[in-house]
mmCIF file of C-alpha atoms and ligand atoms in Angstrom:
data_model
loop_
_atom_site.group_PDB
_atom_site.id
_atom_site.type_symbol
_atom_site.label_atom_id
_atom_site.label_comp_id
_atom_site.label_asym_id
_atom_site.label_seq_id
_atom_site.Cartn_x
_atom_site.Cartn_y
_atom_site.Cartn_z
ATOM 1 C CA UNK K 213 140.436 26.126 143.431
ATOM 2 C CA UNK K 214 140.440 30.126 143.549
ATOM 3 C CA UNK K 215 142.827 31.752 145.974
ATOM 4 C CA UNK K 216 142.057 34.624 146.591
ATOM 5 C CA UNK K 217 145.298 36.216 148.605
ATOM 6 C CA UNK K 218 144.585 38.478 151.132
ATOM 7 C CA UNK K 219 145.808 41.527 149.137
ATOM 8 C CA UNK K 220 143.783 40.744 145.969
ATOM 9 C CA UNK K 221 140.456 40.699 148.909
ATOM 10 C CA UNK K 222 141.574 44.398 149.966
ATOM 11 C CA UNK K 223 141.969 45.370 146.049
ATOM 12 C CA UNK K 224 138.452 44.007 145.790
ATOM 13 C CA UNK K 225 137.083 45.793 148.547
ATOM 14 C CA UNK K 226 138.680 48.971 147.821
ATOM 15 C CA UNK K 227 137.781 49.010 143.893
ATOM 16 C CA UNK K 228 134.273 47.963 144.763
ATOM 17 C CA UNK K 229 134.119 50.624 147.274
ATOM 18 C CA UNK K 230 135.081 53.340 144.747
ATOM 19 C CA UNK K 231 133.238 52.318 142.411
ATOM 20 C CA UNK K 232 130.027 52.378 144.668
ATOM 21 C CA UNK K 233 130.948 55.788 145.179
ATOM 22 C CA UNK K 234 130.964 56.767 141.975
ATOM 23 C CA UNK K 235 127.871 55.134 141.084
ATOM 24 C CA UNK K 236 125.937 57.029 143.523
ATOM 25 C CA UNK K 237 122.876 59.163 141.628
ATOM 26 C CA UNK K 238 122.859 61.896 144.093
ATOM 27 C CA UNK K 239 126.586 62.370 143.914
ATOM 28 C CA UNK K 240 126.025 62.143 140.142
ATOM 29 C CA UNK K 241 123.432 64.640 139.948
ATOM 30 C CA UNK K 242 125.180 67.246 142.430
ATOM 31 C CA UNK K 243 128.784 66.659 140.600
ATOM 32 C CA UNK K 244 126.970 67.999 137.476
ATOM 33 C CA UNK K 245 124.960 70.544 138.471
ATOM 34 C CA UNK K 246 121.181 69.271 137.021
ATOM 35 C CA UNK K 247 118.864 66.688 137.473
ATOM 36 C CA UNK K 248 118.063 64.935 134.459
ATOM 37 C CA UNK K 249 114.739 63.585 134.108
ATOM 38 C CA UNK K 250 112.750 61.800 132.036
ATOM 39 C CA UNK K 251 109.617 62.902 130.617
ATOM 40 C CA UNK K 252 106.351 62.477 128.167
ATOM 41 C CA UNK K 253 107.073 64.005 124.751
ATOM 42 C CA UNK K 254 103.545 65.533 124.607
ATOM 43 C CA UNK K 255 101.049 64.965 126.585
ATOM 44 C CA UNK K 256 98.745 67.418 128.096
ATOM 45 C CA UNK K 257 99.092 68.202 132.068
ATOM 46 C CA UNK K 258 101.488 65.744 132.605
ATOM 47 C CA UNK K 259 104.842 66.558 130.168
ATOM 48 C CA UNK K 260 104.412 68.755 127.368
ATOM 49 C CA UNK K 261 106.702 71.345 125.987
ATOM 50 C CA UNK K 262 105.076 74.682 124.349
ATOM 51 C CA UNK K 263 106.763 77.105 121.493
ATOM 52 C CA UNK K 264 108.658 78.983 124.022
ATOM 53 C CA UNK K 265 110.515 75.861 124.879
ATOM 54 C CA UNK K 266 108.934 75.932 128.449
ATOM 55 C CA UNK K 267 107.984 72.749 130.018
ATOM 56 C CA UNK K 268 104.762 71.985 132.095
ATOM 57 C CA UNK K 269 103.123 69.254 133.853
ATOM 58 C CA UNK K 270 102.270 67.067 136.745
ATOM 59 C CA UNK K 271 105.466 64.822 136.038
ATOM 60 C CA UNK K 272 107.600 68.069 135.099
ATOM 61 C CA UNK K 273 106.357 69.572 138.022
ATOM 62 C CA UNK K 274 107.618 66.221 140.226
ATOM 63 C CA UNK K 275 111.404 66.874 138.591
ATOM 64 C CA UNK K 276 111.098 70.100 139.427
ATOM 65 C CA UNK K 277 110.404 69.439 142.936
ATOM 66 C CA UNK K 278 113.277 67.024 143.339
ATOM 67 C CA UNK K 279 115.797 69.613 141.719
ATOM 68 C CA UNK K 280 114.540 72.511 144.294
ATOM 69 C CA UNK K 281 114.794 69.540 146.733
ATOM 70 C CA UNK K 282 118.656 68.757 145.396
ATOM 71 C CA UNK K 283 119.845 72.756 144.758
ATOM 72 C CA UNK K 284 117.164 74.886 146.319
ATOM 73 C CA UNK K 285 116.129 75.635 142.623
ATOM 74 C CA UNK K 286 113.665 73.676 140.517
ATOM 75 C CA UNK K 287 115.274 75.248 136.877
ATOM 76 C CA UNK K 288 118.497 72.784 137.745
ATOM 77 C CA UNK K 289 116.454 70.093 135.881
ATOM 78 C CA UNK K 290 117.020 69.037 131.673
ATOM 79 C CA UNK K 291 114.408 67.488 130.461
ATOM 80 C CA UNK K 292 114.278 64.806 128.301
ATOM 81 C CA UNK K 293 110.917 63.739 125.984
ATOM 82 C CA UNK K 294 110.393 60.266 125.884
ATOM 83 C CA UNK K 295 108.318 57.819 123.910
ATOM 84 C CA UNK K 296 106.268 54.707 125.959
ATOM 85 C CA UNK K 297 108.800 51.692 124.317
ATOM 86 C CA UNK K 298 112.148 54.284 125.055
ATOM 87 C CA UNK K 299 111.204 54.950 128.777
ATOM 88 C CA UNK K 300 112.684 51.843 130.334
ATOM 89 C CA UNK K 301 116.035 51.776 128.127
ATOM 90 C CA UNK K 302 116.274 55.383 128.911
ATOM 91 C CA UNK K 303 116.741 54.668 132.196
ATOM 92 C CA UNK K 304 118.798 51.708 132.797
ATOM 93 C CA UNK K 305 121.387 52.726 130.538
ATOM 94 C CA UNK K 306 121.407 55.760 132.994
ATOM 95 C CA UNK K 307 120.147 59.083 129.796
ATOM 96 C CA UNK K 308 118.114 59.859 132.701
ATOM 97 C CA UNK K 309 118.493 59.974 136.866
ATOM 98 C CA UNK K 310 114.929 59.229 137.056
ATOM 99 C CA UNK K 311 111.599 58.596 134.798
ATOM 100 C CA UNK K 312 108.712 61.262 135.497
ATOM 101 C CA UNK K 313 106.141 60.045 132.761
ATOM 102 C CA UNK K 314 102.613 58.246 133.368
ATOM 103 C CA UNK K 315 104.374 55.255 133.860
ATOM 104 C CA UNK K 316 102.337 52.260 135.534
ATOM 105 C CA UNK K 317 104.026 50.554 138.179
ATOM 106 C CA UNK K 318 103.808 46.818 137.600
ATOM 107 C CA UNK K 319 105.564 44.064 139.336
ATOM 108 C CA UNK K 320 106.312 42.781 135.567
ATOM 109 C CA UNK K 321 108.223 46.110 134.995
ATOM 110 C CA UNK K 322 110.407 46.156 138.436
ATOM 111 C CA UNK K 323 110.965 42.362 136.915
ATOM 112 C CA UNK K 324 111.819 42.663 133.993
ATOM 113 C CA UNK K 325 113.430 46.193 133.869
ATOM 114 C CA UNK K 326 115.897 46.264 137.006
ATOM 115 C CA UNK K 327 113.618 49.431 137.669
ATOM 116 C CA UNK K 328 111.820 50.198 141.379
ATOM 117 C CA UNK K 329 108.861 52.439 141.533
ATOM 118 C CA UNK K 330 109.184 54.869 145.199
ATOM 119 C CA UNK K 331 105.469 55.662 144.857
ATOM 120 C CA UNK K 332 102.493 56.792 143.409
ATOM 121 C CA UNK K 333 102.030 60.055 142.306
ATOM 122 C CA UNK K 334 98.352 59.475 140.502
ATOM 123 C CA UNK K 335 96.081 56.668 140.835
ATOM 124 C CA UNK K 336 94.866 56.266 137.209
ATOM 125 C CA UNK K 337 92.826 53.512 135.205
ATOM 126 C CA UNK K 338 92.079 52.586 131.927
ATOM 127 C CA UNK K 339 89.385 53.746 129.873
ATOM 128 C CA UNK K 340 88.059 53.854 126.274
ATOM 129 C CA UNK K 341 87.268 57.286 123.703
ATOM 130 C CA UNK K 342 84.486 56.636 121.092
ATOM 131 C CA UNK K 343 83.087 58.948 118.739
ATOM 132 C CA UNK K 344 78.949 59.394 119.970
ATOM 133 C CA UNK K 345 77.914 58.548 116.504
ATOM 134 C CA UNK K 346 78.701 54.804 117.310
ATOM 135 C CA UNK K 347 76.010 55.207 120.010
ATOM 136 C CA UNK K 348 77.584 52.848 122.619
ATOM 137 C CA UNK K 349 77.144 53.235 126.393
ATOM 138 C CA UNK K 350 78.986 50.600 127.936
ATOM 139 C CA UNK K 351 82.777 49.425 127.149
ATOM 140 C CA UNK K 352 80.953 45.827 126.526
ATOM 141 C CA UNK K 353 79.434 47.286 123.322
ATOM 142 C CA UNK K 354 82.971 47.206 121.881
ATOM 143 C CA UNK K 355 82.589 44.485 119.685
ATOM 144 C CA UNK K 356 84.182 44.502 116.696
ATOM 145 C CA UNK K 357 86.035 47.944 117.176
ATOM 146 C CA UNK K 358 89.627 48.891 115.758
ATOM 147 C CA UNK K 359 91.473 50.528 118.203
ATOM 148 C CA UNK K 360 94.053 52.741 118.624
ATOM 149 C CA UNK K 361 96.706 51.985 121.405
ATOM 150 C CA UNK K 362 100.622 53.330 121.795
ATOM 151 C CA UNK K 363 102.851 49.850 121.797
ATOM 152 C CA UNK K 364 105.294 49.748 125.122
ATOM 153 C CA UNK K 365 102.243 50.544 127.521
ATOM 154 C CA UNK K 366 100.572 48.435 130.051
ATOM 155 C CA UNK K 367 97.366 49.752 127.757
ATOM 156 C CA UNK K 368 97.932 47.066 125.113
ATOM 157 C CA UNK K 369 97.765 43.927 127.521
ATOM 158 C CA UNK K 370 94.809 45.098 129.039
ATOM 159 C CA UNK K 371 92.748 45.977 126.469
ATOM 160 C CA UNK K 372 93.331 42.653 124.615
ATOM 161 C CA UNK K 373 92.510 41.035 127.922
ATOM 162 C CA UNK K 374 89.337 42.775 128.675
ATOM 163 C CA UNK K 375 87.964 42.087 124.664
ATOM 164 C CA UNK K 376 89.141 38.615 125.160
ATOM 165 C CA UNK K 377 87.660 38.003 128.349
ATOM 166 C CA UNK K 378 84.229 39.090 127.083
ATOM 167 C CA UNK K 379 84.364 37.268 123.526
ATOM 168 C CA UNK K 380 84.624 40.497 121.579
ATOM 169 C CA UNK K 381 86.885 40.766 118.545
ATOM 170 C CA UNK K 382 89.269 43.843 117.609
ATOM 171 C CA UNK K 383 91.466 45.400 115.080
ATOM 172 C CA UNK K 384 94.700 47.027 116.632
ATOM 173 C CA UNK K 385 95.992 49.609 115.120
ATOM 174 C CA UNK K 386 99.382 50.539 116.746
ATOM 175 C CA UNK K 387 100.306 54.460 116.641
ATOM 176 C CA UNK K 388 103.632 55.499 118.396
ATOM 177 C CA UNK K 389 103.126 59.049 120.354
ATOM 178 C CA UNK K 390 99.641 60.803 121.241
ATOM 179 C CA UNK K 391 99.980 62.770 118.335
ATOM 180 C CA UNK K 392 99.622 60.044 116.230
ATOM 181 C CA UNK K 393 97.015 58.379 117.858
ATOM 182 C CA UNK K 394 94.604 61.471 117.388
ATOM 183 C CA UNK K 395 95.555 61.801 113.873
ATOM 184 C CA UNK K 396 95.086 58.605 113.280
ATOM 185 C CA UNK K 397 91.190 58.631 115.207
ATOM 186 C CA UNK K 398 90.696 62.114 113.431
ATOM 187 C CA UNK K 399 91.241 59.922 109.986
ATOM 188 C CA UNK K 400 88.797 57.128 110.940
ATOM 189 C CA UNK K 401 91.645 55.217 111.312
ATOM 190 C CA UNK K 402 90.077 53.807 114.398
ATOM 191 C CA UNK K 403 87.188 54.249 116.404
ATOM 192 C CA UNK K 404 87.872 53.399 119.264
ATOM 193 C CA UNK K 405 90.813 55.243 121.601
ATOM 194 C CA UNK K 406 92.230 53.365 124.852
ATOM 195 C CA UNK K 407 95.009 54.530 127.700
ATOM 196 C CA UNK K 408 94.955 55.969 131.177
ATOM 197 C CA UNK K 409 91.749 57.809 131.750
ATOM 198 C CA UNK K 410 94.009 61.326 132.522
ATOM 199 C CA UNK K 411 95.556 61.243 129.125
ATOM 200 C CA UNK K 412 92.423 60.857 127.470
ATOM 201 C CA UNK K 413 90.874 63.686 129.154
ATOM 202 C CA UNK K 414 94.216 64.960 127.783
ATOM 203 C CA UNK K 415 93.954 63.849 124.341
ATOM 204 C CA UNK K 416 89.693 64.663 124.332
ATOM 205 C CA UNK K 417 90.270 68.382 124.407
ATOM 206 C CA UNK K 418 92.813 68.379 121.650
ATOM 207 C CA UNK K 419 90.376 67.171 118.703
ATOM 208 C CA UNK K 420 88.758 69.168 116.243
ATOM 209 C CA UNK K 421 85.472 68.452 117.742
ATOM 210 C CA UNK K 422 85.961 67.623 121.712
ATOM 211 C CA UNK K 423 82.074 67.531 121.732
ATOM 212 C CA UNK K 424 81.977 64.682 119.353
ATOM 213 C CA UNK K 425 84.073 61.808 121.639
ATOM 214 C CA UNK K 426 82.953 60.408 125.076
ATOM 215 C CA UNK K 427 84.536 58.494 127.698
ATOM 216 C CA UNK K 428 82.990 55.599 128.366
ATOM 217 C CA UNK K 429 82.243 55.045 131.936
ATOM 218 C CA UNK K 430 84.033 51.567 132.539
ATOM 219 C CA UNK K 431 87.253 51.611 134.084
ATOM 220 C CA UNK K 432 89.169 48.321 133.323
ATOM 221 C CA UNK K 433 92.289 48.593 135.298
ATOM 222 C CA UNK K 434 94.498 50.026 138.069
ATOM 223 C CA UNK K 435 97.457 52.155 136.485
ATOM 224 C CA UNK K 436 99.284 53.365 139.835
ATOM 225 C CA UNK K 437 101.433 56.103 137.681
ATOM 226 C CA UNK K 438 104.487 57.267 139.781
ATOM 227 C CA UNK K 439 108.349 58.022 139.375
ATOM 228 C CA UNK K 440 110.357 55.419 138.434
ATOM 229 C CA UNK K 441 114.589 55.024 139.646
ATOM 230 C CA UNK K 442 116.888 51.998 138.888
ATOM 231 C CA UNK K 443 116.780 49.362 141.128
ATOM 232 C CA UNK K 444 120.743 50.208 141.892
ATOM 233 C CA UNK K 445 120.898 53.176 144.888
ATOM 234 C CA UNK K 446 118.445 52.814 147.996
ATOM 235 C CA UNK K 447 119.554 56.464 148.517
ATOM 236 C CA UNK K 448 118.595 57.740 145.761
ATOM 237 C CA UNK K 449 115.275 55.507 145.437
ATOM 238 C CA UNK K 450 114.374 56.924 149.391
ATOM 239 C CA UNK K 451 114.718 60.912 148.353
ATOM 240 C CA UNK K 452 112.351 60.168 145.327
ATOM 241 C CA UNK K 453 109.994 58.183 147.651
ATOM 242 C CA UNK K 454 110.187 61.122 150.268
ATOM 243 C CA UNK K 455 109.731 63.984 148.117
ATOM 244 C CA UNK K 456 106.481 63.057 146.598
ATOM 245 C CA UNK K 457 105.623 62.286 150.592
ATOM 246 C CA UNK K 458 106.540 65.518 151.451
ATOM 247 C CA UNK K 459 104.020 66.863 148.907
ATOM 248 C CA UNK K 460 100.913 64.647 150.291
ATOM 249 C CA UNK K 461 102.223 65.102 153.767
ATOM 250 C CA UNK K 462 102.282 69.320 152.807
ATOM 251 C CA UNK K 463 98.823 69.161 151.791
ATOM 252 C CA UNK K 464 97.395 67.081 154.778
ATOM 253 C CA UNK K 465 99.002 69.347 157.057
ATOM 254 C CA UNK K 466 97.788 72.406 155.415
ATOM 255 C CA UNK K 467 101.402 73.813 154.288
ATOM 256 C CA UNK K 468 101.019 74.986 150.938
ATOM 257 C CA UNK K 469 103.931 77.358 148.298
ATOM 258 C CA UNK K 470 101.394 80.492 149.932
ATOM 259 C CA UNK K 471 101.592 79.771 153.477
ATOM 260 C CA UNK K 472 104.792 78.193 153.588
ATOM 261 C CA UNK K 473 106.364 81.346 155.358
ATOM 262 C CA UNK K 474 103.621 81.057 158.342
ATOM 263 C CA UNK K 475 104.028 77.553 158.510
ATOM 264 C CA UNK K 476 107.818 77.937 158.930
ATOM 265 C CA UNK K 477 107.073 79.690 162.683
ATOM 266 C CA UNK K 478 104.893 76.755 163.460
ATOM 267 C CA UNK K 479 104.613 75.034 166.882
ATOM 268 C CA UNK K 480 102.978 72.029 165.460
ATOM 269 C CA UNK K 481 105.397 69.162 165.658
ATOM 270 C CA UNK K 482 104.617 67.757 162.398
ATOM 271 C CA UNK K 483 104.777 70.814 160.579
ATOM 272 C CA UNK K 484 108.395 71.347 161.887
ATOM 273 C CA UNK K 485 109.542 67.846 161.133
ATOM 274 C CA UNK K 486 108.586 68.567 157.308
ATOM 275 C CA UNK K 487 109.848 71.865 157.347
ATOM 276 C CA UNK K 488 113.227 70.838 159.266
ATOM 277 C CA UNK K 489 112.362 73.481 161.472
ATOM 278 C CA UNK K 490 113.041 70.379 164.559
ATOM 279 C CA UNK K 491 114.863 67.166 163.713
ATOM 280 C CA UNK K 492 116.989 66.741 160.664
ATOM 281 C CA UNK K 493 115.548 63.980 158.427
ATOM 282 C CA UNK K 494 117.006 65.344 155.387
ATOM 283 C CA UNK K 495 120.316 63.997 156.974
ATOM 284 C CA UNK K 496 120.510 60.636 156.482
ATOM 285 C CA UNK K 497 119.506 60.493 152.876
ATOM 286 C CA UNK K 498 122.237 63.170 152.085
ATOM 287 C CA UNK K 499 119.882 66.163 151.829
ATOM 288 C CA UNK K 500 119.349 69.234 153.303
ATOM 289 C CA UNK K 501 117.126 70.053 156.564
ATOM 290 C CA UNK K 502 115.080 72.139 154.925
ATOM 291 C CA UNK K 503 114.789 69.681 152.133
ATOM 292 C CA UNK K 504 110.780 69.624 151.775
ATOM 293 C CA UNK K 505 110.581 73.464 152.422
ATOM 294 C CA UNK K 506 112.603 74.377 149.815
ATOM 295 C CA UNK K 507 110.244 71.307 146.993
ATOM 296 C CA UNK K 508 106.495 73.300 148.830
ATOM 297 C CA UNK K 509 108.451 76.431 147.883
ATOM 298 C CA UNK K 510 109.404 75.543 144.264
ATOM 299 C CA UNK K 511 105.844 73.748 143.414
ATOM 300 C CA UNK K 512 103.388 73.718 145.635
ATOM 301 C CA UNK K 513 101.865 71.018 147.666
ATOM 302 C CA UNK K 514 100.323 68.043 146.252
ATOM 303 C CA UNK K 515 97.109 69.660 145.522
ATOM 304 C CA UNK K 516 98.488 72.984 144.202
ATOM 305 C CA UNK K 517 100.736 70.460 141.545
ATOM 306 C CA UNK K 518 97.215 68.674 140.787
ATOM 307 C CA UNK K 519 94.900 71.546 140.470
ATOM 308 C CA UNK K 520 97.577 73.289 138.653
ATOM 309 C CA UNK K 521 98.393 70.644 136.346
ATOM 310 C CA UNK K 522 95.205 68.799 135.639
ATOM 311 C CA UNK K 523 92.522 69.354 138.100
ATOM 312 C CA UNK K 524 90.550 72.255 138.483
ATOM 313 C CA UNK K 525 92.514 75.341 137.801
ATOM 314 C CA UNK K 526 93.813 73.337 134.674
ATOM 315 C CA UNK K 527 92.547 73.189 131.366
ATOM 316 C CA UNK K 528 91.319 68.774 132.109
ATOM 317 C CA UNK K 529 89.507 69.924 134.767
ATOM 318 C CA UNK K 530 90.157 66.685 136.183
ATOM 319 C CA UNK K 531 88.249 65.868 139.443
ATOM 320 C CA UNK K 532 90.272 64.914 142.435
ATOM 321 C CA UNK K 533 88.533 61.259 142.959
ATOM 322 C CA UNK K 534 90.881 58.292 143.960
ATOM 323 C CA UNK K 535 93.961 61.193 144.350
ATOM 324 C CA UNK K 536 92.183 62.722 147.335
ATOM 325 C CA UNK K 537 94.083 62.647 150.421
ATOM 326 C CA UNK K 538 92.948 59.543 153.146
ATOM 327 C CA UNK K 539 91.224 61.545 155.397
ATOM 328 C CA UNK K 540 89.391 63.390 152.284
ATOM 329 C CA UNK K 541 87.228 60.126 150.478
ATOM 330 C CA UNK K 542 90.756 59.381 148.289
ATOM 331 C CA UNK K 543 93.596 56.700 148.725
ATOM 332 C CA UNK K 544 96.550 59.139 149.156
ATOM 333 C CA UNK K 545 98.365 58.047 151.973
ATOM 334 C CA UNK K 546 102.096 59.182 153.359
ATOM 335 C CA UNK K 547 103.661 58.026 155.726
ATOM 336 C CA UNK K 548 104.957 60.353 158.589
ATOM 337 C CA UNK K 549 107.862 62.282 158.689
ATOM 338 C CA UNK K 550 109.373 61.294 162.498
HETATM 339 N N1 GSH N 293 100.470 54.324 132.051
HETATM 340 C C1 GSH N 293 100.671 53.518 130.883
HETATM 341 C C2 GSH N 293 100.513 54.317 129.579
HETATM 342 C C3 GSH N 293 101.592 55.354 129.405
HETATM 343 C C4 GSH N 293 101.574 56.052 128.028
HETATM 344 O O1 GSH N 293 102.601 56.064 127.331
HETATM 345 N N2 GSH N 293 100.456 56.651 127.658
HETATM 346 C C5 GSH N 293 100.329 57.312 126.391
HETATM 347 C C6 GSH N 293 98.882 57.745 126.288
HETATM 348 S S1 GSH N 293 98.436 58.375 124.773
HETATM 349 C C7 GSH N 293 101.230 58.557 126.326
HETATM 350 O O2 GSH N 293 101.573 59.130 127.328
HETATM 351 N N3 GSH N 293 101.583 58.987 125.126
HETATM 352 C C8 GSH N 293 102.299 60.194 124.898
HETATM 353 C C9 GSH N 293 103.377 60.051 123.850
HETATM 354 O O3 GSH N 293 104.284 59.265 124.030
HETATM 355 O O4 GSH N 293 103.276 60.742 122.833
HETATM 356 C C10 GSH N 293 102.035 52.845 130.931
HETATM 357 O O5 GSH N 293 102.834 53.135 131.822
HETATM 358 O O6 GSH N 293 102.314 51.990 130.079
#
């Protein structure tokens, strides 16, 4: 039988204590002075990099927030481009404090991964890019097709699925970045193009001939993209989760990177409770009380990150549909701050 003696119990409790403390992200993260996140390693208006070295993008924009967030300055952030398969590894073996890139949140993943998803940032779904000349209307009329897919994706599985499902037969040709994927569509490689609806508006605009492709109308499954932590620190999990509320709360409430001064002398009790100007709820999560002020500041509210990024003061010109807020025909609901 083990005996555990009573001062082997208080070594126990006192290594396991420190080393909880050490493993703590935030404490991490503030003892080096940057966030590091991971990111896409190209793709349009979500994580893309341009000659000048600068970084742009819904999910950039999302690490940026949490670094204003953490240091009251969204440039304390590295960035580091990552593939679909690399994402997961990236993360567990703790490269990166947290995953910012189109990534579907699946119950398989939080399974298999020992990784937690704090939210959804944008409700996406699958679709399909043809070239017109094939004539085809419907995603049924895929018959026969060889398509194009990045391996590591939720976008495999379902495609198969759907073709199975509906007796149609397919050629899949496996291509590991975005980049590759349109080269290899641009070489007849394939004709037929499948991920997350966003990234092929992404990936439409950056052929040859945009005019040539279409999106076909179906939409064959739910990708909830959001943020993605280890499955290790509550804390750190709740600050994600809150900051991307803060955004959807911001926008709901009217408190946008333009009016944020204004908003800072407001009366209205749920303005102040985001802004910290009554209450403290940055507090218990080990953040500041101006916490959200200081993420609106850096980037915006939710809709100045979408419009920016991929809606319509972007180049995707991507309507607003299932990302609208509750009260606006969408499914973007935060809870409140109080
Ligand atoms: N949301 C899906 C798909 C994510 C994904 O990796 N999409 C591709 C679409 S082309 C991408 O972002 N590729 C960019 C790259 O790695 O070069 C998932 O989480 O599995």
């Amino acid at each position: 039988m083990l005996k555990v003696t009573p001062l082997l119990a208080l070594a126990a409790v006192l290594g396991f204590g420190a080393a909880a403390e050490a493993q703590t992200t935030l404490k991490a993260v503030q003892d080096r002075g940057s966030l590091v996140c991971g990111v896409n390693q190209g793709l349009d208006g979500f994580g893309n990099k341009d000659d000048k070295g600068q970084w742009s993008g819904f999910d950039v924009d999302f690490c940026r927030a949490l670094a204003a967030t953490l240091f009251n300055d969204p440039t304390k952030v590295q960035f580091v481009p990552l593939s679909a398969e690399a994402r997961f590894d990236a993360l567990k073996s703790k490269q990166i404090d947290v995953l910012s890139r189109n990534s579907t949140w699946t119950m398989g993943r939080e399974g298999d991964y020992g990784v937690a998803f704090p939210g959804v940032t944008y409700y996406d779904g699958q679709a399909f890019l043809v070239p017109k000349s094939r004539n085809v209307q419907s995603a049924l009329e895929l018959d026969g097709s060889k398509v194009c897919v990045q391996p590591g994706t939720t976008t495999e599985p379902n495609f198969t699925d759907y073709f199975n499902a509906n007796h149609m037969k397919f050629e899949v040709v496996h291509e590991g970045s975005a980049a590759d994927m349109i080269a290899a569509y641009q070489a007849g490689q394939c004709n037929t193009m499948t991920t997350d609806a966003s990234a092929l508006f992404a990936i439409r605009q950056q052929l040859a001939k945009p005019g040539d492709s279409m999106i076909l109308p179906d939409v064959i499954s739910k990708e909830p993209l959001g943020p993605v932590v280890r499955q290790d620190d509550m804390q750190w999990f709740n600050i994600v989760k809150w900051v991307n509320f803060a955004l959807i709360n911001a926008e709901e409430l009217g408190v946008s990177s333009k009016t944020i001064d204004d908003a800072l002398k407001s009366q209205k009790p749920a303005v102040m409770r985001l802004l910290g100007t009554e209450g403290d709820f940055g507090k218990p999560l080990g953040l500041s009380q101006d916490w959200a002020t200081r993420a609106i500041r850096a980037v915006g509210n939710y809709a100045e990150v979408f419009n920016r990024n991929v809606g319509a003061d972007s180049k995707l010109g991507i309507p607003r549909g299932l990302n609208e807020l509750w009260d606006n025909g969408g499914i973007l609901y935060a809870p409140p701050i109080r």
